[in-house]
Coordinates of N, CA and C in Angstrom, one line a residue:
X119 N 27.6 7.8 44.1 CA 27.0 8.9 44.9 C 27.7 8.9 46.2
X120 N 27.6 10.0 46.9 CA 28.4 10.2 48.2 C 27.6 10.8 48.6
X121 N 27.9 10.2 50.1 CA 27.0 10.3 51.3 C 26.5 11.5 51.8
X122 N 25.5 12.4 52.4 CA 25.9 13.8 52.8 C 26.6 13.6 54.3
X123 N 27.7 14.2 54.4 CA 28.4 14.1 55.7 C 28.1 15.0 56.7
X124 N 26.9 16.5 56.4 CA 26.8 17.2 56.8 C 25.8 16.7 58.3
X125 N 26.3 17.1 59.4 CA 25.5 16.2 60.7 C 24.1 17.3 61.0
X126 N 24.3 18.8 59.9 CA 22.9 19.6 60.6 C 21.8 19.4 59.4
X127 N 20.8 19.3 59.9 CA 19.6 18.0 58.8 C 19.3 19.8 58.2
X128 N 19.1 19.8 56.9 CA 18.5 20.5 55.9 C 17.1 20.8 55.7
X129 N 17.1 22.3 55.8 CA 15.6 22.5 56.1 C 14.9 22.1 54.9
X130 N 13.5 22.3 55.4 CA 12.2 21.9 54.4 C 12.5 22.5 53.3
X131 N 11.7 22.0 51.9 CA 11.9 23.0 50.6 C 10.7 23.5 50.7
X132 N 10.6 24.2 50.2 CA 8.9 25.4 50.2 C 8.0 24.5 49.7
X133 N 6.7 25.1 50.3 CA 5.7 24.3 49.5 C 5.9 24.3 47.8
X134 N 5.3 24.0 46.8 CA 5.4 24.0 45.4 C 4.7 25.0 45.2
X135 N 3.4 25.4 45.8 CA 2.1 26.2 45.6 C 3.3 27.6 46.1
X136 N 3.4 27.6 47.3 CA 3.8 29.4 47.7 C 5.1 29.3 46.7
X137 N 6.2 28.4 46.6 CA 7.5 29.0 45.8 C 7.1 29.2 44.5
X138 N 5.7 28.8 43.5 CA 5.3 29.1 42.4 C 4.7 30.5 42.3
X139 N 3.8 30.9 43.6 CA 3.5 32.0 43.7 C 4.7 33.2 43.7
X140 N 5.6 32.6 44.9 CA 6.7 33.3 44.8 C 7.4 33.6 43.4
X141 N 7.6 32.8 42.8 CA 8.6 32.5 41.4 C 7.5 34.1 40.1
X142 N 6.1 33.5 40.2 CA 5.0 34.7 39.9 C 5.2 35.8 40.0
X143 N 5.7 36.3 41.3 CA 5.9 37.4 41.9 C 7.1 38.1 41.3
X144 N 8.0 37.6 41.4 CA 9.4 38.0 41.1 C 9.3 38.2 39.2
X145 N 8.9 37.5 38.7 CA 8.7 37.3 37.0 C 8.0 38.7 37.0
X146 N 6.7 39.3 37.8 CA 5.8 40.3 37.6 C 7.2 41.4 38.0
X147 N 7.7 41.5 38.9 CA 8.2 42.4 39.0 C 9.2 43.2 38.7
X148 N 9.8 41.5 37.6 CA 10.7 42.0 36.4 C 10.5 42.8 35.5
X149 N 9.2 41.9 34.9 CA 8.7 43.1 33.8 C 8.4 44.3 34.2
X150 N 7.9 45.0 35.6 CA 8.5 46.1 36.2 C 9.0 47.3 36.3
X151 N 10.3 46.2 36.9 CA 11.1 47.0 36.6 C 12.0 47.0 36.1
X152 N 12.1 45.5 35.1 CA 13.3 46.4 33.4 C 12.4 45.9 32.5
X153 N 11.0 45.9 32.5 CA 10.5 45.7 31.2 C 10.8 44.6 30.5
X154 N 11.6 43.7 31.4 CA 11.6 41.9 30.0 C 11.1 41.3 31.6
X155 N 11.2 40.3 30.7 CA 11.0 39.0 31.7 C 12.2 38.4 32.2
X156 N 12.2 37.4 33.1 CA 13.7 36.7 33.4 C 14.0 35.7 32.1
X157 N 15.4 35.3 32.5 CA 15.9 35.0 31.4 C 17.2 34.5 31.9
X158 N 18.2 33.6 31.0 CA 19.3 32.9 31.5 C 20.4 33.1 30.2
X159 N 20.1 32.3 29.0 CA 21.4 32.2 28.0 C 21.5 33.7 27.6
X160 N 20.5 34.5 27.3 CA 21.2 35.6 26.6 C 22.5 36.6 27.9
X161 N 22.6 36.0 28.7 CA 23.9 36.3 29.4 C 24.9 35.8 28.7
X162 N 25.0 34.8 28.8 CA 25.9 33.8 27.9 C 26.5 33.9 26.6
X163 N 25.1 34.7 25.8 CA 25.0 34.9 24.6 C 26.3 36.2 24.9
X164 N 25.7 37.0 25.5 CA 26.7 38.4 25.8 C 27.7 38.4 25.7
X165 N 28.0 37.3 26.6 CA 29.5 37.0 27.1 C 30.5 36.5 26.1
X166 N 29.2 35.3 25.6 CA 30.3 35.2 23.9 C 30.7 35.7 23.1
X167 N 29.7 37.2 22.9 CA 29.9 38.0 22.3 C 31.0 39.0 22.3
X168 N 31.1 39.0 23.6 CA 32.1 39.9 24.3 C 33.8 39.2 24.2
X169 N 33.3 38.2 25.1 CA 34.8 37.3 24.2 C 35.5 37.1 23.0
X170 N 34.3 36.6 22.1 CA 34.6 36.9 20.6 C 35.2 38.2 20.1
X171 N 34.9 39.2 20.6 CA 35.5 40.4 20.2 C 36.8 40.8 20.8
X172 N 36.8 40.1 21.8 CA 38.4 40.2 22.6 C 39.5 39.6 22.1
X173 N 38.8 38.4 21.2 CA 39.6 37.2 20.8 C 40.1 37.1 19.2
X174 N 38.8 37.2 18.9 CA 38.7 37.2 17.6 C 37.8 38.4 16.6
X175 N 38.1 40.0 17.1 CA 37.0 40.8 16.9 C 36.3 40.8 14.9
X176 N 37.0 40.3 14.8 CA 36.7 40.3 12.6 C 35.8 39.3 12.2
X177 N 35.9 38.3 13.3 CA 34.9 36.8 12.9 C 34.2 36.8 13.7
X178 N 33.8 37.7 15.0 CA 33.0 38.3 16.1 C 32.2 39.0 14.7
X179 N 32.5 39.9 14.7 CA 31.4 41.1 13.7 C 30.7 40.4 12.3
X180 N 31.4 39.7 11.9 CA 31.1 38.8 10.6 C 30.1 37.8 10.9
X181 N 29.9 37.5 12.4 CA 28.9 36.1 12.4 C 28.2 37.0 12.6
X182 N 27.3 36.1 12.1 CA 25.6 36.5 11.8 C 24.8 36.7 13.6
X183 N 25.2 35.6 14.1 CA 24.4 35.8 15.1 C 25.0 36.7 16.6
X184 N 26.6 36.8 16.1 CA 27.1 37.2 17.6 C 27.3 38.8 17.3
X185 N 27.3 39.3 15.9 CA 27.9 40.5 15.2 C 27.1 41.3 15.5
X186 N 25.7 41.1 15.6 CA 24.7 41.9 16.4 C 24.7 42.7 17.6
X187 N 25.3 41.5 18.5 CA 25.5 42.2 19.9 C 26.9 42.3 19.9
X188 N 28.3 42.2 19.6 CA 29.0 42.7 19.7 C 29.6 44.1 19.6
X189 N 29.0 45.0 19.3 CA 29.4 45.9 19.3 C 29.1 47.0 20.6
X190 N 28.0 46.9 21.2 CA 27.7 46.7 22.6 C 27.6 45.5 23.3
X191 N 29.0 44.5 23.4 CA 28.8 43.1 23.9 C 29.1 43.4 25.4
X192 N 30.0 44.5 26.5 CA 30.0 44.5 27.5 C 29.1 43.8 28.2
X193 N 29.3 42.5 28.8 CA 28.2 42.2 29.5 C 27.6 42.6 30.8
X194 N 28.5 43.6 31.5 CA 28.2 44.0 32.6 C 26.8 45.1 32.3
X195 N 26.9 45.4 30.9 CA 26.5 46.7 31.1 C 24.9 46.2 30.4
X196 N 24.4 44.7 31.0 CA 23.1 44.4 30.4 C 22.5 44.0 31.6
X197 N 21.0 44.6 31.6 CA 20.2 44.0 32.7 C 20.5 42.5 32.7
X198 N 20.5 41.6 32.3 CA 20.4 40.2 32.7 C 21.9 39.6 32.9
X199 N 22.4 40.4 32.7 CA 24.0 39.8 33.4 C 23.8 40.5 35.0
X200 N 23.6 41.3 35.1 CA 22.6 41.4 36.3 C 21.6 40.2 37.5
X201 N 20.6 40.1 36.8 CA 19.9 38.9 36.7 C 20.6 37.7 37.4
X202 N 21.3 37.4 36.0 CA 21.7 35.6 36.6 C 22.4 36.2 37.3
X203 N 24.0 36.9 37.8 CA 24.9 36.9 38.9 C 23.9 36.9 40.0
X204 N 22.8 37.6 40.4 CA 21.8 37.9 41.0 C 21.4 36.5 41.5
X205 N 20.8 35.8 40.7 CA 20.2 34.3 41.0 C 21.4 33.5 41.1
X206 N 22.5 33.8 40.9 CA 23.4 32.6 41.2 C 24.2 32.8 42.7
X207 N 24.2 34.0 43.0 CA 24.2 34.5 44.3 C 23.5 34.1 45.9
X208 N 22.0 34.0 45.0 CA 20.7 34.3 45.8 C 21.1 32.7 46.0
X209 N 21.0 31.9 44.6 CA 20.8 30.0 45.3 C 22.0 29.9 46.2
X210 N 23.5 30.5 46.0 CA 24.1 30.1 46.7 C 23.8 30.6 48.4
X211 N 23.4 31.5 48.6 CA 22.7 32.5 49.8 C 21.9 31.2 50.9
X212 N 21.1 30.5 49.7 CA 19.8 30.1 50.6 C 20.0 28.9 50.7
X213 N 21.1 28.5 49.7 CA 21.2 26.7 49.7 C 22.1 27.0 51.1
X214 N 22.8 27.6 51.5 CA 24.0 27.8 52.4 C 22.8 27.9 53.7
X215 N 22.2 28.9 53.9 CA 21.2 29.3 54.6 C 20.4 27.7 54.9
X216 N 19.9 27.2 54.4 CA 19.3 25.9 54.1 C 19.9 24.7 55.0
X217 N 21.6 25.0 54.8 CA 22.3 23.9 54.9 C 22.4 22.5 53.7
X218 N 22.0 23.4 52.8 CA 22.0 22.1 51.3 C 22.9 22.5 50.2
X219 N 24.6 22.8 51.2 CA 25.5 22.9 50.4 C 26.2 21.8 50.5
X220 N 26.7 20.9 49.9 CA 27.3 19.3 49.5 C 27.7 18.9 48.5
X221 N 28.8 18.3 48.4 CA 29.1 17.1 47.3 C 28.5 16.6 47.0
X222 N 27.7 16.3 45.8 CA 26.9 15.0 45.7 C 26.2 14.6 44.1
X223 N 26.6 13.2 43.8 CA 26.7 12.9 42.2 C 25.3 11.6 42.5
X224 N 24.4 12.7 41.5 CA 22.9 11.8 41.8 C 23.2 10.6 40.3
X225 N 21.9 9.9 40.4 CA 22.1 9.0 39.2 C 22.6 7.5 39.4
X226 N 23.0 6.8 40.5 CA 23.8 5.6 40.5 C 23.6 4.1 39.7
X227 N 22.8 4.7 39.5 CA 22.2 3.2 38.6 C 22.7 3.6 37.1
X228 N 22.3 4.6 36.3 CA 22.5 4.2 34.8 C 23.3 6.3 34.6
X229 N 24.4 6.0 33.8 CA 24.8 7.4 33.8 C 25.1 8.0 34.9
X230 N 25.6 7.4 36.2 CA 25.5 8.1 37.3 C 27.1 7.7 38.1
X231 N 27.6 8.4 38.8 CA 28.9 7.9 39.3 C 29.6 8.7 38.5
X232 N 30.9 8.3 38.3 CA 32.2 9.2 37.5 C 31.3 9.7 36.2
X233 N 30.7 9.1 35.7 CA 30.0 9.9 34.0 C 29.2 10.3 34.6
X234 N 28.4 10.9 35.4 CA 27.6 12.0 35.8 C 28.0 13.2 35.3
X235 N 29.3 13.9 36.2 CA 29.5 15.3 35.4 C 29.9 14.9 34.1
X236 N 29.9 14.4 33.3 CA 30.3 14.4 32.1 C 29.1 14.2 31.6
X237 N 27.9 13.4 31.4 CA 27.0 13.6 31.3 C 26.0 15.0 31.5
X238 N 25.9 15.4 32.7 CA 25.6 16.4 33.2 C 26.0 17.7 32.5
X239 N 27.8 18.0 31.8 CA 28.3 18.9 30.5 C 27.6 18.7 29.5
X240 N 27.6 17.8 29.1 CA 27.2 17.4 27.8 C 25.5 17.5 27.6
X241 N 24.5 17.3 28.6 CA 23.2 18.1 28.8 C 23.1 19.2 28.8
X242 N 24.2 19.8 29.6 CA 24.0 21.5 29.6 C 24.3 22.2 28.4
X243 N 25.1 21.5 27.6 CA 25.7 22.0 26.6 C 24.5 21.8 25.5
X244 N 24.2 20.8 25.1 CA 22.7 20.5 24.5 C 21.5 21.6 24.7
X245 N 21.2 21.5 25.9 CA 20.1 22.3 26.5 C 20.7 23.7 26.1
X246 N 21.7 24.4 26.1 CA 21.8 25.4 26.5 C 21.9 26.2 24.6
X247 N 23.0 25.0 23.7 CA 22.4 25.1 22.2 C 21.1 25.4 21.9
X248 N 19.9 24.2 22.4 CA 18.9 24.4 22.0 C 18.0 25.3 22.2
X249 N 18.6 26.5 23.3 CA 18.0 27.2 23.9 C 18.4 28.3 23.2
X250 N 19.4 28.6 22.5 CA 20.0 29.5 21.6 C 18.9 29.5 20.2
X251 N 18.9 28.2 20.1 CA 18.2 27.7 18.3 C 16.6 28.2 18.9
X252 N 15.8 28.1 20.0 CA 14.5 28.3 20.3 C 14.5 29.9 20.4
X253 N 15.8 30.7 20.5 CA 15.4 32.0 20.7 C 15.0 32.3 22.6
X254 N 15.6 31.3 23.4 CA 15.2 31.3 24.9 C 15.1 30.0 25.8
X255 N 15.3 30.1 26.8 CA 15.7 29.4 27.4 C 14.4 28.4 28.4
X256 N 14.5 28.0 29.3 CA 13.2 28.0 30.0 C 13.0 28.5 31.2
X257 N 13.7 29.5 31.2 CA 13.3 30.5 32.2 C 12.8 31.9 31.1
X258 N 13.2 32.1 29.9 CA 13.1 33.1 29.0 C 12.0 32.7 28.1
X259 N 12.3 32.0 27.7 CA 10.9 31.3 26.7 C 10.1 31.0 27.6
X260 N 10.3 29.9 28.5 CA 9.2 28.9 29.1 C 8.5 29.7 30.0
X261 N 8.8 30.9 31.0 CA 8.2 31.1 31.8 C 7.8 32.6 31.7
X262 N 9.0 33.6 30.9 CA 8.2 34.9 30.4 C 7.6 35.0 29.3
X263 N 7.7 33.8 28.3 CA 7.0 34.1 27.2 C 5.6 33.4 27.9
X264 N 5.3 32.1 28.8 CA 4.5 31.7 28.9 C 3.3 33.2 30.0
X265 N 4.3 33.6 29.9 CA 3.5 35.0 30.9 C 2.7 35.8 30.0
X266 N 3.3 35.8 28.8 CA 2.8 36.8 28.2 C 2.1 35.9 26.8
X267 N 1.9 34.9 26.9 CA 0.9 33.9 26.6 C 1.3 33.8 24.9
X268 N 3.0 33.6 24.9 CA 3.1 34.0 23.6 C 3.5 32.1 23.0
X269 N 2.9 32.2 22.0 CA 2.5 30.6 21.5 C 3.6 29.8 21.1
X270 N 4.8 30.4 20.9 CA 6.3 30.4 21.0 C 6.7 29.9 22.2
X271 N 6.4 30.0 23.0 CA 6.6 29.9 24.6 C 6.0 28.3 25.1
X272 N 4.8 28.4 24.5 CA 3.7 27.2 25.0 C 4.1 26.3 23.6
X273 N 4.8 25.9 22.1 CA 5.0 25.0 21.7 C 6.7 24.5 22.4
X274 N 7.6 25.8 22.9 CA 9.0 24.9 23.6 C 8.8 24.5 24.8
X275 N 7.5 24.8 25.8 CA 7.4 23.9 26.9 C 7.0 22.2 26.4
X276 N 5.5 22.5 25.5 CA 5.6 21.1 24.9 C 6.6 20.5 24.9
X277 N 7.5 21.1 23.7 CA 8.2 20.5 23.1 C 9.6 19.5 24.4
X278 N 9.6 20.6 24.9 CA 10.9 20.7 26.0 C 9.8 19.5 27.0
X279 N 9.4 19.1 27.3 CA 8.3 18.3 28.7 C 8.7 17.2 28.1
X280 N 8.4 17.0 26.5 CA 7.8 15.7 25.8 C 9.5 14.9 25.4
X281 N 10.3 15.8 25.1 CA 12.0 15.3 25.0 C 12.1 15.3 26.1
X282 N 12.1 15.3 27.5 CA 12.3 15.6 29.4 C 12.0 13.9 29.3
X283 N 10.8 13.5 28.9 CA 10.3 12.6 29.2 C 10.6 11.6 28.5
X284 N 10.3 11.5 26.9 CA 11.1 10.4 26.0 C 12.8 10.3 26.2
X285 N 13.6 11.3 26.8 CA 15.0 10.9 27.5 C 15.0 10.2 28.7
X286 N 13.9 10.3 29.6 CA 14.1 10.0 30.6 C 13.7 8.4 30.3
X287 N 12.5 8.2 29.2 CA 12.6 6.8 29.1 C 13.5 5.7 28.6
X288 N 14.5 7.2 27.5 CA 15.3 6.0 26.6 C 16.8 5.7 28.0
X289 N 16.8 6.6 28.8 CA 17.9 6.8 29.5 C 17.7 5.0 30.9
X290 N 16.5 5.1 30.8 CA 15.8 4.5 31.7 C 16.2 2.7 31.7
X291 N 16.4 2.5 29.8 CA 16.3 1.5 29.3 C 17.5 0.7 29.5
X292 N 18.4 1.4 30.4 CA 19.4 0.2 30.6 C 19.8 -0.3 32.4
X293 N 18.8 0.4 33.2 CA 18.4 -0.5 34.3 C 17.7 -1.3 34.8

């Protein structure tokens, strides 16, 4: 892990209570004004779709799952490619704003140091699979399906809390 070198101290993080309110807010006013909820892989989903067709358009249209949206795969031209650029914008905006832009590889004790980002790939990649196989993500499932109280939503939080935590224990088991 490396030091933060940065000499201007980083402001407070929001309360939990008002940034949840806040987080509320912004979910209500998605549905809004484009009618879904927020959401993350089906960008992703887009984009592979879109690639696939650039690359490989015959085996793009023939898979089952990407042949759907390929044929309108532009991903520019989807509210949620919208979205995340949006949110990846906005964190970069406020972490800057903040002063909580830095180098920095958490974890030192077990998985942490040089196998961090490689770890860290290899989770995302997992997580972001499994979020494909759930049909959403946990900003798509977890937080707009949980809006809309749909029971699909509330068994992948379970599910997603209860693997968070049995990883964290087995991860735990070699410090």
């Amino acid at each position: 892990m490396q030091e933060n070198k940065n000499t201007i101290k980083p402001s407070a993080y929001w309360n939990p209570l008002v940034a949840g309110l806040a987080l509320g807010l912004v979910l209500l006013l998605t549905f809004v004004s484009t009618g879904h909820g927020l959401g993350a892989t089906g960008f992703t989903t887009r984009l592979t779709a879109w690639l696939g067709m650039q690359v490989v358009p015959a085996a793009t249209l023939a898979n089952n799952y990407l042949g759907g949206m390929a044929e309108d795969a532009y991903p520019l031209d989807a509210w949620i490619s919208w979205q995340v650029i949006g949110v990846a914008i906005g964190a970069l905006v406020s972490a800057y704003l903040a002063h909580r832009i830095y180098f920095q590889l958490d974890g030192k004790v077990f998985l942490g140091g040089t196998k961090r980002p490689i770890t860290a790939l290899v989770g995302g990649l997992l997580a972001g699979f499994g979020a494909r196989i759930a049909a959403g993500c946990t900003s798509g499932l977890g937080l707009s399906g949980a809006a809309t109280l749909s029971i699909a939503a509330f068994v992948f939080l379970g599910t997603f809390f209860a693997a968070g935590i049995l990883a964290t224990k087995l991860m735990k088991v070699g410090q």
